[in-house]
PDB file of C-alpha atoms in Angstrom:
ATOM      1  CA  UNK V 104      22.074  18.056   1.532  1.00 68.00           C
ATOM      2  CA  UNK V 105      18.589  18.516   0.030  1.00 68.00           C
ATOM      3  CA  UNK V 106      16.941  17.318  -3.176  1.00 70.00           C
ATOM      4  CA  UNK V 107      18.083  20.375  -5.108  1.00 68.00           C
ATOM      5  CA  UNK V 108      21.653  19.179  -4.604  1.00 78.00           C
ATOM      6  CA  UNK V 109      21.055  15.503  -5.346  1.00 84.00           C
ATOM      7  CA  UNK V 110      18.249  14.033  -7.454  1.00 90.00           C
ATOM      8  CA  UNK V 111      17.720  10.455  -6.273  1.00 93.00           C
ATOM      9  CA  UNK V 112      16.189   9.519  -9.611  1.00 94.00           C
ATOM     10  CA  UNK V 113      19.531  10.339 -11.274  1.00 94.00           C
ATOM     11  CA  UNK V 114      21.707   7.427 -10.205  1.00 96.00           C
ATOM     12  CA  UNK V 115      24.818   8.835 -11.862  1.00 96.00           C
ATOM     13  CA  UNK V 116      24.421  12.029  -9.862  1.00 95.00           C
ATOM     14  CA  UNK V 117      23.917  10.040  -6.657  1.00 96.00           C
ATOM     15  CA  UNK V 118      27.172   8.210  -7.349  1.00 96.00           C
ATOM     16  CA  UNK V 119      29.058  11.415  -8.162  1.00 96.00           C
ATOM     17  CA  UNK V 120      27.846  13.214  -5.032  1.00 95.00           C
ATOM     18  CA  UNK V 121      28.954  10.423  -2.710  1.00 96.00           C
ATOM     19  CA  UNK V 122      32.335  10.286  -4.431  1.00 96.00           C
ATOM     20  CA  UNK V 123      32.851  14.044  -4.171  1.00 95.00           C
ATOM     21  CA  UNK V 124      31.637  14.487  -0.579  1.00 95.00           C
ATOM     22  CA  UNK V 125      33.330  11.327   0.776  1.00 96.00           C
ATOM     23  CA  UNK V 126      31.206  11.113   3.943  1.00 96.00           C
ATOM     24  CA  UNK V 127      31.992   8.867   6.898  1.00 95.00           C
ATOM     25  CA  UNK V 128      28.283   8.248   7.462  1.00 96.00           C
ATOM     26  CA  UNK V 129      25.395   8.531   4.998  1.00 96.00           C
ATOM     27  CA  UNK V 130      21.955   9.202   6.495  1.00 97.00           C
ATOM     28  CA  UNK V 131      19.279   8.715   3.843  1.00 96.00           C
ATOM     29  CA  UNK V 132      15.764   9.832   4.863  1.00 93.00           C
ATOM     30  CA  UNK V 133      14.743  10.740   1.304  1.00 90.00           C
ATOM     31  CA  UNK V 134      12.296   8.530  -0.566  1.00 94.00           C
ATOM     32  CA  UNK V 135       9.448   8.336  -3.033  1.00 95.00           C
ATOM     33  CA  UNK V 136       6.591   8.318  -0.501  1.00 95.00           C
ATOM     34  CA  UNK V 137       3.466   8.781  -2.661  1.00 96.00           C
ATOM     35  CA  UNK V 138       2.043   5.335  -1.916  1.00 97.00           C
ATOM     36  CA  UNK V 139      -0.856   5.493  -4.367  1.00 98.00           C
ATOM     37  CA  UNK V 140       1.014   7.317  -7.123  1.00 98.00           C
ATOM     38  CA  UNK V 141       3.705   4.637  -7.009  1.00 98.00           C
ATOM     39  CA  UNK V 142       1.198   2.198  -8.494  1.00 98.00           C
ATOM     40  CA  UNK V 143       1.286   4.211 -11.734  1.00 98.00           C
ATOM     41  CA  UNK V 144       4.990   5.158 -11.496  1.00 98.00           C
ATOM     42  CA  UNK V 145       6.643   1.887 -10.443  1.00 98.00           C
ATOM     43  CA  UNK V 146       9.865   2.494 -12.368  1.00 98.00           C
ATOM     44  CA  UNK V 147      10.447   5.918 -10.815  1.00 98.00           C
ATOM     45  CA  UNK V 148       9.552   4.647  -7.347  1.00 98.00           C
ATOM     46  CA  UNK V 149      11.954   1.723  -7.735  1.00 98.00           C
ATOM     47  CA  UNK V 150      14.759   3.956  -8.972  1.00 98.00           C
ATOM     48  CA  UNK V 151      14.435   6.283  -5.965  1.00 98.00           C
ATOM     49  CA  UNK V 152      13.528   3.773  -3.246  1.00 98.00           C
ATOM     50  CA  UNK V 153      15.223   0.627  -4.468  1.00 98.00           C
ATOM     51  CA  UNK V 154      18.177   1.504  -6.681  1.00 98.00           C
ATOM     52  CA  UNK V 155      19.448   4.824  -5.283  1.00 97.00           C
ATOM     53  CA  UNK V 156      20.067   3.423  -1.773  1.00 98.00           C
ATOM     54  CA  UNK V 157      22.017   0.592  -3.372  1.00 98.00           C
ATOM     55  CA  UNK V 158      24.191   3.059  -5.286  1.00 98.00           C
ATOM     56  CA  UNK V 159      24.840   5.003  -2.071  1.00 97.00           C
ATOM     57  CA  UNK V 160      25.771   1.811  -0.249  1.00 98.00           C
ATOM     58  CA  UNK V 161      28.072   0.616  -3.042  1.00 98.00           C
ATOM     59  CA  UNK V 162      29.893   3.942  -3.090  1.00 97.00           C
ATOM     60  CA  UNK V 163      30.009   3.966   0.711  1.00 97.00           C
ATOM     61  CA  UNK V 164      31.800   0.624   0.618  1.00 97.00           C
ATOM     62  CA  UNK V 165      34.500   2.049  -1.646  1.00 97.00           C
ATOM     63  CA  UNK V 166      35.306   4.867   0.780  1.00 96.00           C
ATOM     64  CA  UNK V 167      34.797   2.953   4.033  1.00 96.00           C
ATOM     65  CA  UNK V 168      31.591   4.770   4.998  1.00 96.00           C
ATOM     66  CA  UNK V 169      28.552   3.500   6.890  1.00 97.00           C
ATOM     67  CA  UNK V 170      24.866   4.149   6.256  1.00 97.00           C
ATOM     68  CA  UNK V 171      21.618   4.810   8.113  1.00 98.00           C
ATOM     69  CA  UNK V 172      18.640   4.128   5.860  1.00 98.00           C
ATOM     70  CA  UNK V 173      14.903   4.463   6.529  1.00 98.00           C
ATOM     71  CA  UNK V 174      12.231   1.988   5.532  1.00 98.00           C
ATOM     72  CA  UNK V 175       8.570   1.294   6.222  1.00 98.00           C
ATOM     73  CA  UNK V 176       5.957  -0.929   7.826  1.00 98.00           C
ATOM     74  CA  UNK V 177       4.597  -1.507   4.323  1.00 98.00           C
ATOM     75  CA  UNK V 178       7.221  -4.197   3.733  1.00 99.00           C
ATOM     76  CA  UNK V 179       4.732  -6.466   5.549  1.00 99.00           C
ATOM     77  CA  UNK V 180       1.460  -7.878   4.219  1.00 98.00           C
ATOM     78  CA  UNK V 181      -0.571  -7.337   7.395  1.00 98.00           C
ATOM     79  CA  UNK V 182      -1.389 -10.994   7.991  1.00 98.00           C
ATOM     80  CA  UNK V 183      -0.214 -10.937  11.632  1.00 97.00           C
ATOM     81  CA  UNK V 184      -2.292  -9.758  14.574  1.00 96.00           C
ATOM     82  CA  UNK V 185       0.642  -9.110  16.915  1.00 98.00           C
ATOM     83  CA  UNK V 186       3.404  -6.511  16.430  1.00 98.00           C
ATOM     84  CA  UNK V 187       5.902  -7.316  13.707  1.00 99.00           C
ATOM     85  CA  UNK V 188       9.485  -8.035  14.706  1.00 98.00           C
ATOM     86  CA  UNK V 189      12.509  -7.127  12.621  1.00 98.00           C
ATOM     87  CA  UNK V 190      12.999 -10.824  11.867  1.00 98.00           C
ATOM     88  CA  UNK V 191       9.471 -11.467  10.560  1.00 98.00           C
ATOM     89  CA  UNK V 192       9.010 -12.462   6.940  1.00 98.00           C
ATOM     90  CA  UNK V 193       8.532  -9.539   4.570  1.00 98.00           C
ATOM     91  CA  UNK V 194       5.829  -9.666   1.916  1.00 98.00           C
ATOM     92  CA  UNK V 195       4.860  -6.226   0.570  1.00 98.00           C
ATOM     93  CA  UNK V 196       1.470  -5.936  -1.127  1.00 98.00           C
ATOM     94  CA  UNK V 197       1.906  -2.632  -2.953  1.00 98.00           C
ATOM     95  CA  UNK V 198       4.511  -1.057  -5.228  1.00 98.00           C
ATOM     96  CA  UNK V 199       5.737   1.350  -2.566  1.00 98.00           C
ATOM     97  CA  UNK V 200       6.405  -1.476  -0.111  1.00 98.00           C
ATOM     98  CA  UNK V 201       8.153  -3.543  -2.777  1.00 98.00           C
ATOM     99  CA  UNK V 202      10.463  -0.670  -3.695  1.00 98.00           C
ATOM    100  CA  UNK V 203      11.318   0.044  -0.065  1.00 98.00           C
ATOM    101  CA  UNK V 204      12.108  -3.616   0.537  1.00 98.00           C
ATOM    102  CA  UNK V 205      14.355  -3.550  -2.526  1.00 98.00           C
ATOM    103  CA  UNK V 206      16.189  -0.602  -0.974  1.00 98.00           C
ATOM    104  CA  UNK V 207      16.695  -2.500   2.274  1.00 98.00           C
ATOM    105  CA  UNK V 208      18.078  -5.490   0.401  1.00 98.00           C
ATOM    106  CA  UNK V 209      20.405  -3.337  -1.698  1.00 98.00           C
ATOM    107  CA  UNK V 210      21.910  -1.713   1.394  1.00 98.00           C
ATOM    108  CA  UNK V 211      22.351  -5.097   3.064  1.00 98.00           C
ATOM    109  CA  UNK V 212      23.908  -6.616  -0.064  1.00 98.00           C
ATOM    110  CA  UNK V 213      26.646  -3.967  -0.158  1.00 98.00           C
ATOM    111  CA  UNK V 214      28.126  -5.442   3.003  1.00 96.00           C
ATOM    112  CA  UNK V 215      28.765  -2.117   4.739  1.00 97.00           C
ATOM    113  CA  UNK V 216      28.053  -1.225   8.378  1.00 97.00           C
ATOM    114  CA  UNK V 217      24.429  -0.084   8.293  1.00 98.00           C
ATOM    115  CA  UNK V 218      21.283   0.527  10.289  1.00 98.00           C
ATOM    116  CA  UNK V 219      17.911   0.213   8.570  1.00 98.00           C
ATOM    117  CA  UNK V 220      15.198   2.020  10.530  1.00 99.00           C
ATOM    118  CA  UNK V 221      11.646   0.945   9.734  1.00 98.00           C
ATOM    119  CA  UNK V 222       9.013   3.476  10.663  1.00 98.00           C
ATOM    120  CA  UNK V 223       5.276   3.911  10.090  1.00 98.00           C
ATOM    121  CA  UNK V 224       2.403   6.353   9.570  1.00 98.00           C
ATOM    122  CA  UNK V 225       4.769   9.334   9.729  1.00 98.00           C
ATOM    123  CA  UNK V 226       3.300  12.770  10.416  1.00 97.00           C
ATOM    124  CA  UNK V 227       4.379  16.262  11.460  1.00 95.00           C
ATOM    125  CA  UNK V 228       3.472  19.926  11.221  1.00 92.00           C
ATOM    126  CA  UNK V 229       5.099  20.416   7.810  1.00 90.00           C
ATOM    127  CA  UNK V 230       4.704  18.867   4.378  1.00 88.00           C
ATOM    128  CA  UNK V 231       1.900  16.543   3.317  1.00 90.00           C
ATOM    129  CA  UNK V 232       0.740  14.010   5.882  1.00 95.00           C
ATOM    130  CA  UNK V 233      -2.371  12.575   7.523  1.00 96.00           C
ATOM    131  CA  UNK V 234      -2.339  14.926  10.526  1.00 96.00           C
ATOM    132  CA  UNK V 235      -2.330  18.099   8.446  1.00 95.00           C
ATOM    133  CA  UNK V 236      -4.926  16.668   6.069  1.00 96.00           C
ATOM    134  CA  UNK V 237      -7.306  15.906   8.955  1.00 96.00           C
ATOM    135  CA  UNK V 238      -6.775  19.344  10.508  1.00 94.00           C
ATOM    136  CA  UNK V 239      -7.624  20.950   7.173  1.00 94.00           C
ATOM    137  CA  UNK V 240     -10.655  18.763   6.463  1.00 95.00           C
ATOM    138  CA  UNK V 241     -11.969  19.331   9.977  1.00 94.00           C
ATOM    139  CA  UNK V 242     -12.270  23.020   9.136  1.00 92.00           C
ATOM    140  CA  UNK V 243     -13.994  22.341   5.821  1.00 93.00           C
ATOM    141  CA  UNK V 244     -16.453  19.511   6.453  1.00 95.00           C
ATOM    142  CA  UNK V 245     -19.275  18.581   8.793  1.00 96.00           C
ATOM    143  CA  UNK V 246     -18.480  14.871   8.605  1.00 97.00           C
ATOM    144  CA  UNK V 247     -15.289  12.856   8.186  1.00 98.00           C
ATOM    145  CA  UNK V 248     -15.542   9.217   7.074  1.00 98.00           C
ATOM    146  CA  UNK V 249     -12.344   7.487   8.192  1.00 98.00           C
ATOM    147  CA  UNK V 250     -11.065   3.943   7.692  1.00 98.00           C
ATOM    148  CA  UNK V 251     -11.311   1.966  10.928  1.00 98.00           C
ATOM    149  CA  UNK V 252      -9.970  -1.465   9.964  1.00 98.00           C
ATOM    150  CA  UNK V 253      -6.298  -0.675   9.279  1.00 98.00           C
ATOM    151  CA  UNK V 254      -4.098  -0.881  12.380  1.00 99.00           C
ATOM    152  CA  UNK V 255      -0.742   0.831  12.800  1.00 98.00           C
ATOM    153  CA  UNK V 256       1.400   3.144  14.918  1.00 99.00           C
ATOM    154  CA  UNK V 257       1.332   6.858  14.017  1.00 99.00           C
ATOM    155  CA  UNK V 258       4.865   8.201  14.394  1.00 98.00           C
ATOM    156  CA  UNK V 259       5.823  11.854  14.788  1.00 98.00           C
ATOM    157  CA  UNK V 260       8.741  12.835  12.567  1.00 97.00           C
ATOM    158  CA  UNK V 261      10.487  14.336  15.590  1.00 96.00           C
ATOM    159  CA  UNK V 262      10.482  10.926  17.271  1.00 97.00           C
ATOM    160  CA  UNK V 263      12.370   9.609  14.254  1.00 98.00           C
ATOM    161  CA  UNK V 264      14.792  12.548  14.364  1.00 97.00           C
ATOM    162  CA  UNK V 265      15.464  12.090  18.074  1.00 97.00           C
ATOM    163  CA  UNK V 266      15.934   8.358  17.606  1.00 98.00           C
ATOM    164  CA  UNK V 267      18.440   8.990  14.842  1.00 98.00           C
ATOM    165  CA  UNK V 268      20.249  11.578  16.954  1.00 97.00           C
ATOM    166  CA  UNK V 269      20.567   9.032  19.769  1.00 97.00           C
ATOM    167  CA  UNK V 270      22.216   6.590  17.363  1.00 97.00           C
ATOM    168  CA  UNK V 271      24.652   9.207  16.059  1.00 97.00           C
ATOM    169  CA  UNK V 272      25.504  10.206  19.633  1.00 96.00           C
ATOM    170  CA  UNK V 273      26.411   6.603  20.457  1.00 96.00           C
ATOM    171  CA  UNK V 274      28.567   6.392  17.333  1.00 96.00           C
ATOM    172  CA  UNK V 275      30.401   9.577  18.310  1.00 94.00           C
ATOM    173  CA  UNK V 276      30.854   8.416  21.917  1.00 95.00           C
ATOM    174  CA  UNK V 277      32.215   5.017  20.926  1.00 92.00           C
ATOM    175  CA  UNK V 278      35.963   4.452  21.107  1.00 90.00           C
ATOM    176  CA  UNK V 279      35.768   3.021  17.589  1.00 91.00           C
ATOM    177  CA  UNK V 280      32.686   4.287  15.771  1.00 90.00           C
ATOM    178  CA  UNK V 281      33.103   1.956  12.831  1.00 89.00           C
ATOM    179  CA  UNK V 282      33.400  -1.080  15.107  1.00 93.00           C
ATOM    180  CA  UNK V 283      30.280   0.100  16.969  1.00 95.00           C
ATOM    181  CA  UNK V 284      28.434   0.299  13.660  1.00 94.00           C
ATOM    182  CA  UNK V 285      29.511  -3.196  12.700  1.00 94.00           C
ATOM    183  CA  UNK V 286      28.285  -4.579  16.016  1.00 95.00           C
ATOM    184  CA  UNK V 287      24.932  -2.805  15.764  1.00 97.00           C
ATOM    185  CA  UNK V 288      24.309  -3.296  12.040  1.00 97.00           C
ATOM    186  CA  UNK V 289      20.850  -4.517  11.174  1.00 98.00           C
ATOM    187  CA  UNK V 290      17.180  -3.593  11.066  1.00 98.00           C
ATOM    188  CA  UNK V 291      15.390  -1.698  13.846  1.00 99.00           C
ATOM    189  CA  UNK V 292      11.744  -0.674  14.162  1.00 99.00           C
ATOM    190  CA  UNK V 293      11.610   3.036  15.021  1.00 98.00           C
ATOM    191  CA  UNK V 294       7.945   3.796  15.664  1.00 98.00           C
ATOM    192  CA  UNK V 295       5.769   5.166  18.412  1.00 98.00           C
ATOM    193  CA  UNK V 296       4.536   2.610  20.917  1.00 98.00           C
ATOM    194  CA  UNK V 297       0.981   1.320  20.952  1.00 98.00           C
ATOM    195  CA  UNK V 298      -1.441   1.023  18.082  1.00 98.00           C
ATOM    196  CA  UNK V 299      -4.603   2.520  16.679  1.00 99.00           C
ATOM    197  CA  UNK V 300      -6.557   2.823  13.439  1.00 99.00           C
ATOM    198  CA  UNK V 301      -6.840   5.766  11.086  1.00 99.00           C
ATOM    199  CA  UNK V 302     -10.231   6.381  12.709  1.00 99.00           C
ATOM    200  CA  UNK V 303      -8.724   6.257  16.195  1.00 98.00           C
ATOM    201  CA  UNK V 304      -5.888   8.541  15.132  1.00 99.00           C
ATOM    202  CA  UNK V 305      -8.342  11.055  13.694  1.00 98.00           C
ATOM    203  CA  UNK V 306     -10.463  10.938  16.843  1.00 97.00           C
ATOM    204  CA  UNK V 307      -7.386  11.737  18.941  1.00 97.00           C
ATOM    205  CA  UNK V 308      -6.340  14.539  16.582  1.00 97.00           C
ATOM    206  CA  UNK V 309      -9.716  16.234  16.912  1.00 96.00           C
ATOM    207  CA  UNK V 310      -9.727  15.707  20.669  1.00 94.00           C
ATOM    208  CA  UNK V 311      -6.381  17.409  21.237  1.00 94.00           C
ATOM    209  CA  UNK V 312      -6.332  20.006  18.447  1.00 93.00           C
ATOM    210  CA  UNK V 313      -7.632  23.515  18.965  1.00 86.00           C
ATOM    211  CA  UNK V 314     -10.665  23.293  16.680  1.00 87.00           C
ATOM    212  CA  UNK V 315     -13.784  25.316  17.440  1.00 85.00           C
ATOM    213  CA  UNK V 316     -16.297  23.262  15.483  1.00 86.00           C
ATOM    214  CA  UNK V 317     -15.479  19.572  15.276  1.00 92.00           C
ATOM    215  CA  UNK V 318     -16.944  17.463  12.470  1.00 96.00           C
ATOM    216  CA  UNK V 319     -18.841  14.236  13.030  1.00 96.00           C
ATOM    217  CA  UNK V 320     -16.637  11.150  12.707  1.00 97.00           C
ATOM    218  CA  UNK V 321     -17.924   8.042  10.960  1.00 98.00           C
ATOM    219  CA  UNK V 322     -15.890   4.801  10.897  1.00 98.00           C
ATOM    220  CA  UNK V 323     -15.797   3.008   7.552  1.00 98.00           C
ATOM    221  CA  UNK V 324     -14.126  -0.076   6.109  1.00 98.00           C
ATOM    222  CA  UNK V 325     -11.206  -0.156   3.695  1.00 98.00           C
ATOM    223  CA  UNK V 326     -13.592  -1.445   1.034  1.00 97.00           C
ATOM    224  CA  UNK V 327     -15.678   1.711   1.414  1.00 97.00           C
ATOM    225  CA  UNK V 328     -12.639   3.887   0.632  1.00 96.00           C
ATOM    226  CA  UNK V 329     -10.834   2.219  -2.290  1.00 95.00           C
ATOM    227  CA  UNK V 330      -7.391   3.507  -3.229  1.00 96.00           C
ATOM    228  CA  UNK V 331      -4.939   2.486  -5.977  1.00 98.00           C
ATOM    229  CA  UNK V 332      -2.502   0.893  -3.504  1.00 98.00           C
ATOM    230  CA  UNK V 333      -3.553  -1.937  -1.209  1.00 98.00           C
ATOM    231  CA  UNK V 334      -2.694  -1.288   2.444  1.00 98.00           C
ATOM    232  CA  UNK V 335      -1.902  -3.949   5.053  1.00 98.00           C
ATOM    233  CA  UNK V 336      -4.715  -4.399   7.560  1.00 98.00           C
ATOM    234  CA  UNK V 337      -2.178  -4.654  10.385  1.00 98.00           C
ATOM    235  CA  UNK V 338       1.299  -3.121  10.259  1.00 98.00           C
ATOM    236  CA  UNK V 339       2.084  -2.470  13.925  1.00 99.00           C
ATOM    237  CA  UNK V 340       5.790  -3.024  14.651  1.00 99.00           C
ATOM    238  CA  UNK V 341       7.499  -3.791  17.948  1.00 98.00           C
ATOM    239  CA  UNK V 342       9.999  -1.134  19.021  1.00 97.00           C
ATOM    240  CA  UNK V 343      11.527  -3.292  21.762  1.00 98.00           C
ATOM    241  CA  UNK V 344      14.829  -3.855  19.961  1.00 98.00           C
ATOM    242  CA  UNK V 345      15.303  -0.132  19.301  1.00 98.00           C
ATOM    243  CA  UNK V 346      14.399   0.772  22.898  1.00 98.00           C
ATOM    244  CA  UNK V 347      16.807  -1.793  24.338  1.00 97.00           C
ATOM    245  CA  UNK V 348      19.679  -0.489  22.213  1.00 96.00           C
ATOM    246  CA  UNK V 349      19.158   3.235  21.844  1.00 96.00           C
ATOM    247  CA  UNK V 350      16.283   5.263  23.231  1.00 94.00           C
ATOM    248  CA  UNK V 351      12.915   5.061  24.948  1.00 96.00           C
ATOM    249  CA  UNK V 352      10.077   5.705  22.500  1.00 97.00           C
ATOM    250  CA  UNK V 353       6.839   7.548  23.338  1.00 97.00           C
ATOM    251  CA  UNK V 354       3.344   6.204  22.889  1.00 98.00           C
ATOM    252  CA  UNK V 355       1.610   7.454  19.786  1.00 98.00           C
ATOM    253  CA  UNK V 356      -0.913   9.361  21.948  1.00 98.00           C
ATOM    254  CA  UNK V 357       1.783  11.204  23.914  1.00 97.00           C
ATOM    255  CA  UNK V 358       3.696  11.990  20.735  1.00 97.00           C
ATOM    256  CA  UNK V 359       0.583  13.406  19.088  1.00 98.00           C
ATOM    257  CA  UNK V 360      -0.163  15.681  22.038  1.00 96.00           C
ATOM    258  CA  UNK V 361       3.454  16.822  22.107  1.00 95.00           C
ATOM    259  CA  UNK V 362       3.401  17.505  18.369  1.00 96.00           C
ATOM    260  CA  UNK V 363       0.266  19.618  18.652  1.00 94.00           C
ATOM    261  CA  UNK V 364       1.802  21.475  21.602  1.00 91.00           C
ATOM    262  CA  UNK V 365       5.244  21.599  19.911  1.00 78.00           C
ATOM    263  CA  UNK V 366       7.099  19.862  22.728  1.00 47.00           C
ATOM    264  CA  UNK V 367       9.853  17.237  22.665  1.00 46.00           C
ATOM    265  CA  UNK V 368      10.420  13.957  24.448  1.00 43.00           C
ATOM    266  CA  UNK V 369      13.972  14.647  25.581  1.00 42.00           C
ATOM    267  CA  UNK V 370      12.832  14.410  29.226  1.00 40.00           C
ATOM    268  CA  UNK V 371      11.761  10.813  28.632  1.00 38.00           C
ATOM    269  CA  UNK V 372      15.192   9.577  27.596  1.00 34.00           C
TER     270      UNK V 372
END
């Protein structure tokens, strides 16, 4: 079901769709993801990211359904210097992160079997994302000035899809899928392994992409590139819990190369 069939900003429609479809499992990857724009549209961002997941979860409870919901590394403030665990204290520092945390809490409060998958720095070969922006700018400019003091784990959207598919496969293989979901309910970090900066990510993109003339890369600080939304300086998350329960996860470098070559990681399972 796509956004043309259900507008997440229309909570009544969200409720009606769940009631009419009566799913056994709701998988909700949709979100308001414009991090900077959310600073000027906090009500809309909260309705889509915070309230709509809660409505889905409440309706799921009425029909005995479960839910897989996606969240973000931006629920953390970046004060750590080691990878965040699922149990670490949340403290979002921008509107987007606050709305996503509200969505997590709404799903948890409904008391249904659920998995909340936190991911980070998501990219792919479609839509609007950092990878495609860098590939475009590399063709247009002689120099790219890239922030080098924010640390995270770039995650290919296919890694997220394959991780989700592994979860669904376990549900289907279980003797009692609902009991399996109850036992595995909770938060999991679903990100590529390892860490880098936006500068390091860009450097790797240019190294592995088929670009004839590569621009000069200049590292800069966050202060030199001000944006409406404050970003955490460190938002790396440990994927150990996800790996131990579901699926091996690639390093961010291997995932990037595979994305640019359009390969999958199914051989690494």
